[in-house]
XYZ file of N, CA, C and O in Angstrom:
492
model
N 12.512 11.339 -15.637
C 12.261 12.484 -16.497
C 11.680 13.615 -15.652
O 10.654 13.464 -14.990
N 12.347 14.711 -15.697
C 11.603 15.719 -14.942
C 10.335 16.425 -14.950
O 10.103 16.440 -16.159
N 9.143 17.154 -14.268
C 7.904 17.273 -14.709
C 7.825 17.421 -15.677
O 7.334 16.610 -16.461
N 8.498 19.023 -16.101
C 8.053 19.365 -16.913
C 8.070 19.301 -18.339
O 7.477 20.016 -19.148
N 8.949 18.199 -18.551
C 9.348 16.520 -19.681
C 8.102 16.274 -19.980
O 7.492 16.451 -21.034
N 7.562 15.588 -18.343
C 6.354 14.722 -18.905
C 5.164 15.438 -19.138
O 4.154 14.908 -19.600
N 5.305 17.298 -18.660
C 3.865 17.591 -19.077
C 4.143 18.451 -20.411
O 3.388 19.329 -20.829
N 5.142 18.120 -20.905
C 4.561 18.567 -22.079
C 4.532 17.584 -23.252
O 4.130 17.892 -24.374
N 5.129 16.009 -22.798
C 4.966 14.962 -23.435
C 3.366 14.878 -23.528
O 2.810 14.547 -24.575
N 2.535 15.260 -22.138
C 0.925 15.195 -22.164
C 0.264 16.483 -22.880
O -0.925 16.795 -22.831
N 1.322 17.174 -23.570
C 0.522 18.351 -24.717
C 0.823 17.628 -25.582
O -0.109 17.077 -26.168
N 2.307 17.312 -26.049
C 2.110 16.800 -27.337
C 1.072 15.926 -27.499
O 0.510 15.884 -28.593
N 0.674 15.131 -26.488
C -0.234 13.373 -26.913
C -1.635 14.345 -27.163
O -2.427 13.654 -27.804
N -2.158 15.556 -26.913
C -3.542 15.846 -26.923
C -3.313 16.799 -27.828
O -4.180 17.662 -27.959
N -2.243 16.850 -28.556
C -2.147 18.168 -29.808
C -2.220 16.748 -30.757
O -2.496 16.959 -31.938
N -2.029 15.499 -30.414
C -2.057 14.434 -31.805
C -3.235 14.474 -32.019
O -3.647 14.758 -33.144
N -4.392 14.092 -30.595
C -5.416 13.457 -30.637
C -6.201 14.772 -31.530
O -7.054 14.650 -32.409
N -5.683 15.867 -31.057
C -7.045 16.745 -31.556
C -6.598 16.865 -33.241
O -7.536 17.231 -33.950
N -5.626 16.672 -33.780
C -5.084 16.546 -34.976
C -5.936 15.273 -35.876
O -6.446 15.247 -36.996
N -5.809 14.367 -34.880
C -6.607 13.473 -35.619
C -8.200 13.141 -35.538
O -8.886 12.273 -36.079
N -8.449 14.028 -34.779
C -10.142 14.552 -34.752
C -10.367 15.215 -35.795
O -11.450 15.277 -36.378
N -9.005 15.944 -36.205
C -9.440 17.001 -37.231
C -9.126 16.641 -38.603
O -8.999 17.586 -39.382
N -8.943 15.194 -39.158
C -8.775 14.188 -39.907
C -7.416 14.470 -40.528
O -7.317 14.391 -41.753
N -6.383 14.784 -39.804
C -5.046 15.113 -40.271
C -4.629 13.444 -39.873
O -5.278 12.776 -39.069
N -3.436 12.955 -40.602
C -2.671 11.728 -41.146
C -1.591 12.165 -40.126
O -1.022 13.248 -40.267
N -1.296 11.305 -39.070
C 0.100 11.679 -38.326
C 1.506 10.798 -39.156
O 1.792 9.601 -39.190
N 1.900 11.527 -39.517
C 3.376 10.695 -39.853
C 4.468 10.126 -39.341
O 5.045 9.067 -39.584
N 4.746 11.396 -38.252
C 5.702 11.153 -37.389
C 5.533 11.922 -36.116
O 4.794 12.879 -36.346
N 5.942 11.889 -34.795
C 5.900 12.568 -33.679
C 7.365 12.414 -33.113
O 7.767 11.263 -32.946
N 8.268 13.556 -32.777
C 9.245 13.747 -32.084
C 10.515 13.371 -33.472
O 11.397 12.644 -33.015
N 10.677 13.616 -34.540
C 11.438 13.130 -35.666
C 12.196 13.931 -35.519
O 11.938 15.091 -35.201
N 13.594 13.334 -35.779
C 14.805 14.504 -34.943
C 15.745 14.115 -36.409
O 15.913 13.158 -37.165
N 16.188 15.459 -36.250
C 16.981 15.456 -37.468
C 18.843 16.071 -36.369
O 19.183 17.048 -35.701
N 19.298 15.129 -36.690
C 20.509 15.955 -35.905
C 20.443 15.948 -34.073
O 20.392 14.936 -33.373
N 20.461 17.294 -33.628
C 19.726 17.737 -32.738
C 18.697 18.605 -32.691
O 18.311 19.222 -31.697
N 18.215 18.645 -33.895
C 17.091 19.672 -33.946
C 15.757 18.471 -34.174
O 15.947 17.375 -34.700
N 14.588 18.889 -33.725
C 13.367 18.113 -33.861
C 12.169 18.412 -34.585
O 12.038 19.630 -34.708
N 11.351 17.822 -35.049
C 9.821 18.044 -35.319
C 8.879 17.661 -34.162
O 8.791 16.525 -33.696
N 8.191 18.729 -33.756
C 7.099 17.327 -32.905
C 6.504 16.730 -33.406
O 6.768 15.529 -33.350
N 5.313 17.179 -34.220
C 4.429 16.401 -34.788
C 4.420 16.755 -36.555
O 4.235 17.919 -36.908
N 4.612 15.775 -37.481
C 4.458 16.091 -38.709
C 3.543 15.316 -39.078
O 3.315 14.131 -38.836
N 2.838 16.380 -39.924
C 1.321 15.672 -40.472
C 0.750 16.106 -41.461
O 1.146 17.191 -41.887
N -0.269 15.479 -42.100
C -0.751 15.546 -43.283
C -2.172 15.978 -43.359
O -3.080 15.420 -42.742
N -2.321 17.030 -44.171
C -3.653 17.625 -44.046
C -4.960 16.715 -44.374
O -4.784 15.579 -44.816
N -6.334 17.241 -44.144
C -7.296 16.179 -44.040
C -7.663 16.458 -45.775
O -8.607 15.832 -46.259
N -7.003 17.253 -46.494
C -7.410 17.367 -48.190
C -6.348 16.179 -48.507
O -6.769 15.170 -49.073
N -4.940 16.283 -48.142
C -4.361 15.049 -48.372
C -3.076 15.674 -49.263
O -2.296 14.940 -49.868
N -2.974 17.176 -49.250
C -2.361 17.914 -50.040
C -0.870 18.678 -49.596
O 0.220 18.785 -50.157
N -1.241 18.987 -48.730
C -0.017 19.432 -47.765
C 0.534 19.435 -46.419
O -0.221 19.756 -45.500
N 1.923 19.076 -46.132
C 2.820 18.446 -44.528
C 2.542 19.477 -43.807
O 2.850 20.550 -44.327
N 1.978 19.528 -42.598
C 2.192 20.413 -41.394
C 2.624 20.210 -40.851
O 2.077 19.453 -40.049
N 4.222 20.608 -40.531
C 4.930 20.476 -39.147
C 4.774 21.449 -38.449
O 4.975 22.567 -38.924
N 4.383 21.284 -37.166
C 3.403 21.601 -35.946
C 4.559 21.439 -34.810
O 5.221 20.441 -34.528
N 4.581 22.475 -34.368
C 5.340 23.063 -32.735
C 4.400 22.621 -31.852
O 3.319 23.081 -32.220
N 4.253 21.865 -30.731
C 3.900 22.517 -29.885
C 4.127 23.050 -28.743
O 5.008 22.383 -28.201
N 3.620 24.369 -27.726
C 3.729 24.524 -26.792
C 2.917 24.543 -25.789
O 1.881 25.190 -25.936
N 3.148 23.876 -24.556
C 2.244 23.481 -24.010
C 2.892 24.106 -22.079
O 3.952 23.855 -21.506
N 1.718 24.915 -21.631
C 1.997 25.662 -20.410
C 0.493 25.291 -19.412
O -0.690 25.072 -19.672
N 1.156 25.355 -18.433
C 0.045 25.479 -17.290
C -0.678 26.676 -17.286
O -1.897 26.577 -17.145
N -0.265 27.606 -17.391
C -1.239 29.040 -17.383
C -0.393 30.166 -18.574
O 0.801 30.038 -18.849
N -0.943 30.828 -18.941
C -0.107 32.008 -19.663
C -0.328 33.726 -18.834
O -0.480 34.877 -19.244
N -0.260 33.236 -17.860
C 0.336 34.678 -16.931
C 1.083 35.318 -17.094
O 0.781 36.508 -17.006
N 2.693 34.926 -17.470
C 3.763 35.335 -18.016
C 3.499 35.662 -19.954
O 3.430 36.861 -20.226
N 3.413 35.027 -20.738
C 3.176 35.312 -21.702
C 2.439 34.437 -22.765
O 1.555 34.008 -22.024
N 2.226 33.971 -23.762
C 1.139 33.363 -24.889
C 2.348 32.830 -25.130
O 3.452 33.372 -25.180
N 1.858 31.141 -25.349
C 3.212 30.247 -25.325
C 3.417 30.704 -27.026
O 4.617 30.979 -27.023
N 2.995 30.908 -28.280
C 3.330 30.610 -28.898
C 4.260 31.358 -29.232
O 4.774 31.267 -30.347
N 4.759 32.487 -28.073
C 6.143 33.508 -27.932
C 6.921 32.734 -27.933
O 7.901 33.397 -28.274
N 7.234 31.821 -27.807
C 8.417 31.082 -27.491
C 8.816 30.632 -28.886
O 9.940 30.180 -29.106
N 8.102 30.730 -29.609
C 8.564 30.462 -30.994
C 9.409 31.427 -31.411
O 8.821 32.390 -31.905
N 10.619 31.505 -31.381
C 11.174 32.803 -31.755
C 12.177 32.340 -32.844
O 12.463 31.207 -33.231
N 12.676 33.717 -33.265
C 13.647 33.239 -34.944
C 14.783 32.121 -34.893
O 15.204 31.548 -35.898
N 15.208 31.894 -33.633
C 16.273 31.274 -33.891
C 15.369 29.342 -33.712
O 15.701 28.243 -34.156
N 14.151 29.825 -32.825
C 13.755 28.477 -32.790
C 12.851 28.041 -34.562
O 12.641 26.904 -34.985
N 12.590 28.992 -35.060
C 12.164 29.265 -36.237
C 13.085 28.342 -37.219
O 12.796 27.209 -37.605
N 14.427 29.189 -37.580
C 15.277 28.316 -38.140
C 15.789 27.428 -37.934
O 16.484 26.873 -38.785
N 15.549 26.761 -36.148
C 15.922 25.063 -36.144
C 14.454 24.744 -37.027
O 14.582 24.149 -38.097
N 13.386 25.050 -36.676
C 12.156 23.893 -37.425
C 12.350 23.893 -38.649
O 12.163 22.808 -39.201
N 12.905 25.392 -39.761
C 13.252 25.181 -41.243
C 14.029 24.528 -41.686
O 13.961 24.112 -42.842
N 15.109 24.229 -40.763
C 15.872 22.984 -40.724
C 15.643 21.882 -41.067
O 15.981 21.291 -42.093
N 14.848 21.447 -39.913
C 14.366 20.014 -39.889
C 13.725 19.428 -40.437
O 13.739 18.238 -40.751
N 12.732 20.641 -40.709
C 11.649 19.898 -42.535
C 12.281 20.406 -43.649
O 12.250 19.757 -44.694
N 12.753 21.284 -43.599
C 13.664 20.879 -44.702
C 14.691 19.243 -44.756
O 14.564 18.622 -45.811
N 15.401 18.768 -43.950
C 16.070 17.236 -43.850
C 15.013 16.599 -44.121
O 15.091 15.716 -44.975
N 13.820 16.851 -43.514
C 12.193 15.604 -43.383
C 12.009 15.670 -44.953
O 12.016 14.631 -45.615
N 11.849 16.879 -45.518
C 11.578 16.685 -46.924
C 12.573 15.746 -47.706
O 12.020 14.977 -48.492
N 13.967 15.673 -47.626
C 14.869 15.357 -48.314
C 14.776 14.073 -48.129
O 14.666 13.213 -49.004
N 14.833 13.883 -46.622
C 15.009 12.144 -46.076
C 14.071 11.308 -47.017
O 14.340 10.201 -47.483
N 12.387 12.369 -47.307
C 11.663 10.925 -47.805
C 11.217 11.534 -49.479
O 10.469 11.029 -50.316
N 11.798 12.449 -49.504
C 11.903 12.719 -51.058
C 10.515 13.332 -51.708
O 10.294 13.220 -52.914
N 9.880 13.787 -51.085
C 8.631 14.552 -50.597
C 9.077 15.877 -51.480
O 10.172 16.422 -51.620
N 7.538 16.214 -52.108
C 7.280 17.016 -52.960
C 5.668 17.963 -52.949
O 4.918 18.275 -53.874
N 5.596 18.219 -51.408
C 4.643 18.532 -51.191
C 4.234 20.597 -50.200
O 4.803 21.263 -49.335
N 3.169 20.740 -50.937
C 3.067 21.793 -50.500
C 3.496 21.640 -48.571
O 3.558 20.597 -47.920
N 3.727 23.071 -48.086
C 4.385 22.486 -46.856
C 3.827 23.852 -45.584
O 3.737 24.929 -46.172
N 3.634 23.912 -44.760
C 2.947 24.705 -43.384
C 3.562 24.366 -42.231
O 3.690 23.210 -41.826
N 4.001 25.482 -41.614
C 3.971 25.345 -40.680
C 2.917 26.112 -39.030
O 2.265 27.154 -38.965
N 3.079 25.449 -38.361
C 1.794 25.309 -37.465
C 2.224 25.234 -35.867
O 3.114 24.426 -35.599
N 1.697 25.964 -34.857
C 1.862 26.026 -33.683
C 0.394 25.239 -33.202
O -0.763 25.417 -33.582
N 0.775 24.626 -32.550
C -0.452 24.285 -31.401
C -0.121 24.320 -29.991
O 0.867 23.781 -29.491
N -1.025 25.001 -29.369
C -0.659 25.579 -28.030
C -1.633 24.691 -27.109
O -2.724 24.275 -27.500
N -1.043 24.437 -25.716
C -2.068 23.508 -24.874
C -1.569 24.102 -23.410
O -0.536 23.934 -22.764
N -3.036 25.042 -23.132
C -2.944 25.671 -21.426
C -3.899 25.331 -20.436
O -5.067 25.660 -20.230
N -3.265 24.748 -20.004
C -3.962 24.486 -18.472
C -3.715 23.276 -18.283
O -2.954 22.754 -19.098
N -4.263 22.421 -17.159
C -4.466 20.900 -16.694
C -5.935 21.070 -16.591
O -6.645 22.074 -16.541
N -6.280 19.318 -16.568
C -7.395 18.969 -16.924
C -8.797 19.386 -17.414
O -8.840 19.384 -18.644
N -9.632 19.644 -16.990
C -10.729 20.281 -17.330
C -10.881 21.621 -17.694
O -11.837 22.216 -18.191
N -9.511 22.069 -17.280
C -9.398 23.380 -17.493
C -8.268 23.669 -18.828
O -7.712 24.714 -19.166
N -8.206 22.435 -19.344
C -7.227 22.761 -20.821
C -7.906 23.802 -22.020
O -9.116 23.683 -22.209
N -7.411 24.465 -22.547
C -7.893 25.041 -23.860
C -6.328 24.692 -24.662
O -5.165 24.784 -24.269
N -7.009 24.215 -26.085
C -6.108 23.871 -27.044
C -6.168 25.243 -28.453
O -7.220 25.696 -28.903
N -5.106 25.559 -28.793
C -5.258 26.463 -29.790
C -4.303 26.351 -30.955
O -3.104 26.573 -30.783
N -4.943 25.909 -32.508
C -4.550 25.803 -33.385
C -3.918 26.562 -34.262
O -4.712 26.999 -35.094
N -2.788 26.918 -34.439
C -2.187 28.182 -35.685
C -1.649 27.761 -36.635
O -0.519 27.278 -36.708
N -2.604 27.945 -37.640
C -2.557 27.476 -38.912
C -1.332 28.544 -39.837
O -1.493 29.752 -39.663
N -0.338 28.179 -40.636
C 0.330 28.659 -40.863
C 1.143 29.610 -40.017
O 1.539 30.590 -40.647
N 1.421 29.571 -38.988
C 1.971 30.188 -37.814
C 3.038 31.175 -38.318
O 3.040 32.323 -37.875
N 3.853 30.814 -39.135
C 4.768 31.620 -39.963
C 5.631 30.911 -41.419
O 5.757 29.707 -41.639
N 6.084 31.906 -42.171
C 6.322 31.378 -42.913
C 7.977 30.835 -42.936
O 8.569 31.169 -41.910
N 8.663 30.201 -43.744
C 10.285 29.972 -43.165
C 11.140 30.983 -43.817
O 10.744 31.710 -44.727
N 12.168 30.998 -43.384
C 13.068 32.057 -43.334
C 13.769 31.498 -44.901
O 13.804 30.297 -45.171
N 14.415 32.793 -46.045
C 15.215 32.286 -46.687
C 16.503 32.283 -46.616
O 17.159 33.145 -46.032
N 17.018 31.179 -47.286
C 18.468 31.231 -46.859
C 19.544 31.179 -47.847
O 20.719 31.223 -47.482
């Protein structure tokens, strides 16, 4: 797997952990609908509504604030996919979506949470 595979396999694993510090319910991690994916889908700590959660995860943001990379077309793969996630399990629940961003290596990580990051596109 090439690095930069595995370092952002090591954002997703520390966007779970801090998820579940923050008493969110993990459901699923990497749930692929098609070819389009979820990283992390999860359940709020009220118990009320799914957050499917992007994340992006960079060594430095010199070039730009990862959560740029979220852009419309990557937008409408994630409305996609929770939309299928909803259908697959027949889910009737308020629904968010969420960026979590992870910069730097080790001691020098900062993690950043975006709560409702945007809303989905209609179609």
């Amino acid at each position: 797997m090439a690095q930069h595979n595995e370092y952002g396999k090591w954002g997703e694993e520390l966007a779970t952990q801090y998820l579940r510090n923050k008493g969110y319910a993990i459901r699923h991690r990497n749930w692929k609908s098609g070819r389009r994916d979820l990283d992390i889908v999860a359940v709020t700590p009220d118990g009320q509504t799914l957050a499917f959660v992007e994340v992006k995860t960079r060594r430095n943001n010199n070039f730009a604030e990862p959560e740029q990379a979220v852009d419309w077309s990557k937008i409408r793969s994630l409305t996609m996919a929770a939309s299928a996630y909803m259908s697959r399990f027949c889910l009737d629940m308020e629904l968010r979506f969420d960026i979590i961003t992870v910069v730097g290596e080790g001691q020098e990580t900062h993690i950043n949470h975006i709560e409702g990051a945007f809303l989905p596109p209609q179609f």
